[in-house]
């Protein structure tokens, strides 16, 4: 009965081994228990990156849920799916639309059944609407009615994405997320700096005079760290760099000058001027040996995505009423700049809407009124801008009209309903935030059935820009530079009166740098100035016999008498 023996009983160790079988032990059951002891299930309404309830839900095609405000910084830094580690782009994210009841609970929009951690939840890829599986199964799949139950858009079986399956809880297992296994931090640079700041969690205003002591300690620690990284103060650092240069087997990150890295200008481009390469291949150019960064103009600097985050506002006056428009320069800076500059130029004044399709959109911006004209502020077409979460998901979206890829000019259109099939094809740069009744009148205007042109011309009377985000950005940038310049001047003067006084009321001794800035000597050799001034005094002159003589020459000192007594220097011996 025993293993490999003729015993008529089984020992405890044999009974509890992995190849034994029982209800509570054996057959590797203890091993499986240990493996599953780390299982942690993530609730359906939690973001997979922040592990907190989401407020702006998006998902991938595999059904992994994220919060848009947390997944975008991750994608900008890593470019991968934090759960699986596979490549992921922001354009592949699907914006979800959850329905809520009066108690703030997520529910099915048709049956109003409250979602729980045991509900089978699915979403439609083309619309983003979220349903319970039983609703889609009964009303769509079994009924063979392949239309969205909320907005009546067509979809297919492949558009159904499973967000939560109670029969597959492993998909929501937190312990299997790759970024948690690798120990990768999900904090951004500001959050890391705030966490590492020793004074970040202290209310210095409520600490009175002790706050100055803490600030002084922090300043001392900062100064020490700067000294340790300065090769002029820390010779060991310079010696280590020389060792790296002398040993070719050691990894090196490039030439490090002894005076520290060169500070780049705020508008430095990612590419160089190309003078070094051009002078190397041409004898007609002045030789250049350094790869200097090219400098961007103010316009090129501002028209980088996610640089100008201030929203703009404009009013479009039409013959049927006014539309208030919110502009989005953060994700479409070139389109917003083009629209604002053309509007300020009066380009859209008395221009007709040449195309109006009910339940779709209205198009304008062509001065010729034919739909084939119009030019941008640069005199040529400019590229599409798809970096961002903006989609044609609502009524009143303002987007650029084009004739294909990268053919944006001056024409634009305003949607009457969601048009997700236009995503990633037309650049979205704004939306209507006021005058939706005017938009309804525009949609109801009679049009020609063949050309979709309004029978009575609908004119754009004028476009007035209330808030220019680029001017606001330049103003804020100038204020920041002025404040930084003022702080630098105060630092050179030795700080403010409060900085020069300790918490006990004692005045701090003036530093050598501030003394030098005032023209006073300080440090080693500070007493040489007085002696130099003494030596530089003019020598008095006097006239003797019609000739000028210096007093030092005219009056000779009497010779010193030799001391009598003693042995002397033995010269007479």
Short mmCIF file of N, CA and C in Angstrom, two decimals, residues 278-378:
data_model
loop_
_atom_site.label_atom_id
_atom_site.label_comp_id
_atom_site.label_asym_id
_atom_site.label_seq_id
_atom_site.Cartn_x
_atom_site.Cartn_y
_atom_site.Cartn_z
N UNK A 278 28.10 70.73 -43.85
CA UNK A 278 28.24 71.48 -45.10
C UNK A 278 29.67 71.97 -45.30
N UNK A 279 30.30 72.45 -44.22
CA UNK A 279 31.68 72.93 -44.35
C UNK A 279 32.66 71.78 -44.56
N UNK A 280 32.29 70.59 -44.11
CA UNK A 280 33.16 69.43 -44.31
C UNK A 280 33.19 68.98 -45.76
N UNK A 281 32.08 69.18 -46.46
CA UNK A 281 31.98 68.71 -47.85
C UNK A 281 32.19 69.81 -48.86
N UNK A 282 32.32 71.07 -48.41
CA UNK A 282 32.49 72.18 -49.35
C UNK A 282 33.61 73.08 -48.87
N UNK A 283 34.52 73.41 -49.78
CA UNK A 283 35.64 74.31 -49.44
C UNK A 283 35.24 75.77 -49.52
N UNK A 284 34.06 76.04 -50.03
CA UNK A 284 33.63 77.43 -50.14
C UNK A 284 32.98 77.96 -48.89
N UNK A 285 32.82 77.14 -47.85
CA UNK A 285 32.18 77.55 -46.60
C UNK A 285 33.21 77.65 -45.50
N UNK A 286 32.92 78.49 -44.54
CA UNK A 286 33.79 78.63 -43.37
C UNK A 286 33.73 77.35 -42.55
N UNK A 287 34.87 76.78 -42.15
CA UNK A 287 34.85 75.52 -41.39
C UNK A 287 34.14 75.67 -40.04
N UNK A 288 33.29 74.71 -39.72
CA UNK A 288 32.61 74.63 -38.42
C UNK A 288 32.86 73.23 -37.86
N UNK A 289 33.26 73.17 -36.62
CA UNK A 289 33.59 71.87 -36.00
C UNK A 289 32.61 71.45 -34.93
N UNK A 290 31.64 72.26 -34.59
CA UNK A 290 30.67 71.91 -33.54
C UNK A 290 29.28 71.77 -34.13
N UNK A 291 28.56 70.78 -33.62
CA UNK A 291 27.19 70.56 -34.08
C UNK A 291 26.22 71.39 -33.27
N UNK A 292 26.06 72.64 -33.62
CA UNK A 292 25.18 73.54 -32.88
C UNK A 292 23.73 73.26 -33.24
N UNK A 293 22.87 73.36 -32.23
CA UNK A 293 21.44 73.17 -32.46
C UNK A 293 20.87 74.37 -33.23
N UNK A 294 19.96 74.08 -34.13
CA UNK A 294 19.25 75.15 -34.83
C UNK A 294 18.24 75.78 -33.87
N UNK A 295 17.95 77.05 -34.07
CA UNK A 295 17.01 77.78 -33.22
C UNK A 295 15.70 77.96 -33.96
N UNK A 296 14.61 77.66 -33.28
CA UNK A 296 13.29 77.81 -33.86
C UNK A 296 12.81 79.25 -33.71
N UNK A 297 11.99 79.68 -34.65
CA UNK A 297 11.35 80.99 -34.51
C UNK A 297 10.25 80.89 -33.47
N UNK A 298 9.74 82.05 -33.04
CA UNK A 298 8.67 82.05 -32.04
C UNK A 298 7.45 81.30 -32.54
N UNK A 299 7.15 81.43 -33.83
CA UNK A 299 6.00 80.73 -34.40
C UNK A 299 6.23 79.22 -34.40
N UNK A 300 7.41 78.79 -34.85
CA UNK A 300 7.71 77.35 -34.87
C UNK A 300 7.74 76.78 -33.45
N UNK A 301 8.23 77.57 -32.50
CA UNK A 301 8.29 77.10 -31.11
C UNK A 301 6.90 76.91 -30.53
N UNK A 302 5.99 77.83 -30.81
CA UNK A 302 4.64 77.73 -30.24
C UNK A 302 3.80 76.66 -30.91
N UNK A 303 4.09 76.37 -32.19
CA UNK A 303 3.24 75.45 -32.94
C UNK A 303 3.66 73.99 -32.77
N UNK A 304 4.31 73.68 -31.65
CA UNK A 304 4.57 72.30 -31.29
C UNK A 304 3.39 71.76 -30.48
N UNK A 305 2.95 70.52 -30.72
CA UNK A 305 1.81 69.98 -29.95
C UNK A 305 2.09 69.97 -28.45
N UNK A 306 1.05 70.24 -27.67
CA UNK A 306 1.06 70.19 -26.21
C UNK A 306 1.96 71.26 -25.58
N UNK A 307 2.29 72.31 -26.34
CA UNK A 307 3.10 73.40 -25.79
C UNK A 307 2.19 74.52 -25.30
N UNK A 308 1.27 74.96 -26.12
CA UNK A 308 0.30 75.99 -25.73
C UNK A 308 -0.96 75.28 -25.27
N UNK A 309 -1.21 75.30 -23.97
CA UNK A 309 -2.35 74.57 -23.40
C UNK A 309 -3.51 75.48 -23.03
N UNK A 310 -3.37 76.78 -23.31
CA UNK A 310 -4.45 77.73 -23.04
C UNK A 310 -5.48 77.63 -24.16
N UNK A 311 -6.73 77.50 -23.82
CA UNK A 311 -7.79 77.38 -24.82
C UNK A 311 -8.16 78.77 -25.36
N UNK A 312 -8.50 78.81 -26.65
CA UNK A 312 -8.92 80.05 -27.28
C UNK A 312 -10.42 80.09 -27.48
N UNK A 313 -10.95 81.29 -27.65
CA UNK A 313 -12.40 81.47 -27.82
C UNK A 313 -12.65 82.50 -28.92
N UNK A 314 -13.64 82.22 -29.76
CA UNK A 314 -13.98 83.10 -30.87
C UNK A 314 -15.49 83.06 -31.09
N UNK A 315 -15.98 84.11 -31.77
CA UNK A 315 -17.41 84.17 -32.13
C UNK A 315 -17.54 84.24 -33.64
N UNK A 316 -18.32 83.32 -34.20
CA UNK A 316 -18.58 83.30 -35.63
C UNK A 316 -20.00 83.82 -35.86
N UNK A 317 -20.09 85.00 -36.44
CA UNK A 317 -21.40 85.61 -36.70
C UNK A 317 -21.86 85.20 -38.09
N UNK A 318 -23.02 84.56 -38.17
CA UNK A 318 -23.60 84.12 -39.44
C UNK A 318 -24.89 84.88 -39.69
N UNK A 319 -25.43 84.69 -40.86
CA UNK A 319 -26.69 85.36 -41.20
C UNK A 319 -27.87 84.79 -40.44
N UNK A 320 -27.69 83.65 -39.75
CA UNK A 320 -28.77 83.06 -38.95
C UNK A 320 -28.51 83.16 -37.46
N UNK A 321 -27.40 83.77 -37.05
CA UNK A 321 -27.12 83.90 -35.62
C UNK A 321 -25.62 83.73 -35.34
N UNK A 322 -25.27 83.78 -34.07
CA UNK A 322 -23.87 83.70 -33.65
C UNK A 322 -23.56 82.33 -33.04
N UNK A 323 -22.36 81.84 -33.34
CA UNK A 323 -21.84 80.60 -32.77
C UNK A 323 -20.59 80.93 -31.94
N UNK A 324 -20.56 80.50 -30.69
CA UNK A 324 -19.38 80.65 -29.85
C UNK A 324 -18.54 79.39 -29.94
N UNK A 325 -17.25 79.57 -30.23
CA UNK A 325 -16.36 78.44 -30.53
C UNK A 325 -15.22 78.41 -29.54
N UNK A 326 -14.91 77.21 -29.05
CA UNK A 326 -13.75 76.97 -28.20
C UNK A 326 -12.67 76.30 -29.03
N UNK A 327 -11.46 76.86 -29.03
CA UNK A 327 -10.36 76.35 -29.85
C UNK A 327 -9.40 75.53 -28.99
N UNK A 328 -8.79 74.49 -29.57
CA UNK A 328 -7.93 73.54 -28.85
C UNK A 328 -6.51 73.57 -29.42
N UNK A 329 -5.69 74.56 -29.01
CA UNK A 329 -4.32 74.61 -29.55
C UNK A 329 -3.39 73.56 -28.97
N UNK A 330 -3.79 72.89 -27.88
CA UNK A 330 -2.91 71.89 -27.27
C UNK A 330 -2.68 70.72 -28.20
N UNK A 331 -3.71 70.31 -28.94
CA UNK A 331 -3.60 69.12 -29.79
C UNK A 331 -3.58 69.46 -31.29
N UNK A 332 -3.99 70.66 -31.67
CA UNK A 332 -3.97 71.07 -33.09
C UNK A 332 -3.49 72.52 -33.19
N UNK A 333 -2.23 72.79 -32.82
CA UNK A 333 -1.76 74.19 -32.79
C UNK A 333 -1.71 74.84 -34.16
N UNK A 334 -1.31 74.10 -35.19
CA UNK A 334 -1.20 74.71 -36.52
C UNK A 334 -2.58 75.05 -37.08
N UNK A 335 -3.56 74.19 -36.87
CA UNK A 335 -4.91 74.47 -37.35
C UNK A 335 -5.52 75.67 -36.63
N UNK A 336 -5.30 75.77 -35.31
CA UNK A 336 -5.83 76.90 -34.55
C UNK A 336 -5.12 78.19 -34.97
N UNK A 337 -3.80 78.15 -35.14
CA UNK A 337 -3.05 79.33 -35.57
C UNK A 337 -3.54 79.80 -36.95
N UNK A 338 -3.75 78.86 -37.85
CA UNK A 338 -4.23 79.19 -39.19
C UNK A 338 -5.61 79.85 -39.13
N UNK A 339 -6.51 79.28 -38.31
CA UNK A 339 -7.87 79.82 -38.20
C UNK A 339 -7.85 81.22 -37.59
N UNK A 340 -7.05 81.44 -36.54
CA UNK A 340 -7.01 82.74 -35.87
C UNK A 340 -6.41 83.80 -36.78
N UNK A 341 -5.30 83.46 -37.45
CA UNK A 341 -4.66 84.45 -38.31
C UNK A 341 -5.55 84.83 -39.51
N UNK A 342 -6.22 83.84 -40.09
CA UNK A 342 -7.15 84.15 -41.19
C UNK A 342 -8.33 84.99 -40.71
N UNK A 343 -8.82 84.69 -39.49
CA UNK A 343 -9.94 85.46 -38.95
C UNK A 343 -9.53 86.90 -38.67
N UNK A 344 -8.35 87.09 -38.06
CA UNK A 344 -7.88 88.45 -37.80
C UNK A 344 -7.61 89.23 -39.09
N UNK A 345 -7.28 88.48 -40.13
CA UNK A 345 -7.00 89.10 -41.43
C UNK A 345 -8.30 89.48 -42.16
N UNK A 346 -9.45 88.96 -41.67
CA UNK A 346 -10.72 89.21 -42.35
C UNK A 346 -10.97 88.28 -43.51
N UNK A 347 -10.28 87.14 -43.52
CA UNK A 347 -10.38 86.21 -44.65
C UNK A 347 -11.77 85.58 -44.74
N UNK A 348 -12.42 85.35 -43.58
CA UNK A 348 -13.72 84.68 -43.57
C UNK A 348 -14.90 85.66 -43.64
N UNK A 349 -14.65 86.96 -43.73
CA UNK A 349 -15.73 87.93 -43.75
C UNK A 349 -16.53 87.82 -45.05
N UNK A 350 -17.87 87.72 -44.91
CA UNK A 350 -18.80 87.62 -46.04
C UNK A 350 -18.48 86.42 -46.94
N UNK A 351 -18.12 85.30 -46.31
CA UNK A 351 -17.90 84.05 -47.04
C UNK A 351 -19.09 83.13 -46.78
N UNK A 352 -19.60 82.47 -47.81
CA UNK A 352 -20.80 81.65 -47.70
C UNK A 352 -20.45 80.21 -47.35
N UNK A 353 -21.37 79.55 -46.63
CA UNK A 353 -21.29 78.10 -46.45
C UNK A 353 -21.76 77.45 -47.75
N UNK A 354 -20.87 76.70 -48.40
CA UNK A 354 -21.18 76.15 -49.72
C UNK A 354 -21.73 74.73 -49.66
N UNK A 355 -21.76 74.11 -48.45
CA UNK A 355 -22.24 72.73 -48.37
C UNK A 355 -22.94 72.54 -47.03
N UNK A 356 -24.16 72.00 -47.05
CA UNK A 356 -24.95 71.82 -45.83
C UNK A 356 -25.75 70.53 -45.96
N UNK A 357 -25.35 69.51 -45.18
CA UNK A 357 -26.00 68.20 -45.23
C UNK A 357 -26.67 67.95 -43.89
N UNK A 358 -27.96 67.82 -43.90
CA UNK A 358 -28.71 67.60 -42.67
C UNK A 358 -28.29 66.29 -42.00
N UNK A 359 -28.22 66.33 -40.68
CA UNK A 359 -27.84 65.17 -39.87
C UNK A 359 -26.39 64.74 -40.13
N UNK A 360 -25.56 65.64 -40.70
CA UNK A 360 -24.15 65.32 -40.93
C UNK A 360 -23.26 66.52 -40.58
N UNK A 361 -23.22 67.56 -41.44
CA UNK A 361 -22.33 68.69 -41.18
C UNK A 361 -22.64 69.84 -42.12
N UNK A 362 -22.03 71.03 -41.79
CA UNK A 362 -22.08 72.20 -42.64
C UNK A 362 -20.65 72.65 -42.87
N UNK A 363 -20.31 73.00 -44.14
CA UNK A 363 -18.93 73.27 -44.52
C UNK A 363 -18.81 74.67 -45.12
N UNK A 364 -17.70 75.36 -44.78
CA UNK A 364 -17.45 76.70 -45.31
C UNK A 364 -15.98 77.03 -45.24
N UNK A 365 -15.67 78.34 -45.43
CA UNK A 365 -14.30 78.80 -45.37
C UNK A 365 -13.64 78.99 -46.72
N UNK A 366 -14.39 78.83 -47.82
CA UNK A 366 -13.85 79.01 -49.17
C UNK A 366 -14.34 80.35 -49.71
N UNK A 367 -13.44 81.33 -49.92
CA UNK A 367 -13.89 82.64 -50.42
C UNK A 367 -14.54 82.57 -51.80
N UNK A 368 -14.17 81.57 -52.61
CA UNK A 368 -14.77 81.46 -53.94
C UNK A 368 -16.19 80.91 -53.89
N UNK A 369 -16.55 80.24 -52.79
CA UNK A 369 -17.89 79.69 -52.65
C UNK A 369 -18.14 78.43 -53.45
N UNK A 370 -17.09 77.83 -54.01
CA UNK A 370 -17.25 76.64 -54.84
C UNK A 370 -16.84 75.36 -54.12
N UNK A 371 -16.10 75.49 -53.00
CA UNK A 371 -15.58 74.32 -52.31
C UNK A 371 -14.27 73.82 -52.86
N UNK A 372 -13.71 74.53 -53.87
CA UNK A 372 -12.45 74.12 -54.47
C UNK A 372 -11.33 75.13 -54.22
N UNK A 373 -11.63 76.22 -53.54
CA UNK A 373 -10.64 77.27 -53.34
C UNK A 373 -10.23 77.36 -51.88
N UNK A 374 -9.56 78.46 -51.56
CA UNK A 374 -9.10 78.69 -50.20
C UNK A 374 -7.63 78.33 -50.03
N UNK A 375 -6.94 79.09 -49.20
CA UNK A 375 -5.53 78.83 -48.92
C UNK A 375 -5.25 79.12 -47.46
N UNK A 376 -4.20 78.53 -46.94
CA UNK A 376 -3.86 78.72 -45.53
C UNK A 376 -3.10 80.03 -45.35
N UNK A 377 -2.78 80.37 -44.12
CA UNK A 377 -2.06 81.59 -43.82
C UNK A 377 -0.64 81.53 -44.34
N UNK A 378 -0.11 80.31 -44.56
CA UNK A 378 1.24 80.15 -45.09
C UNK A 378 1.28 80.12 -46.62
#
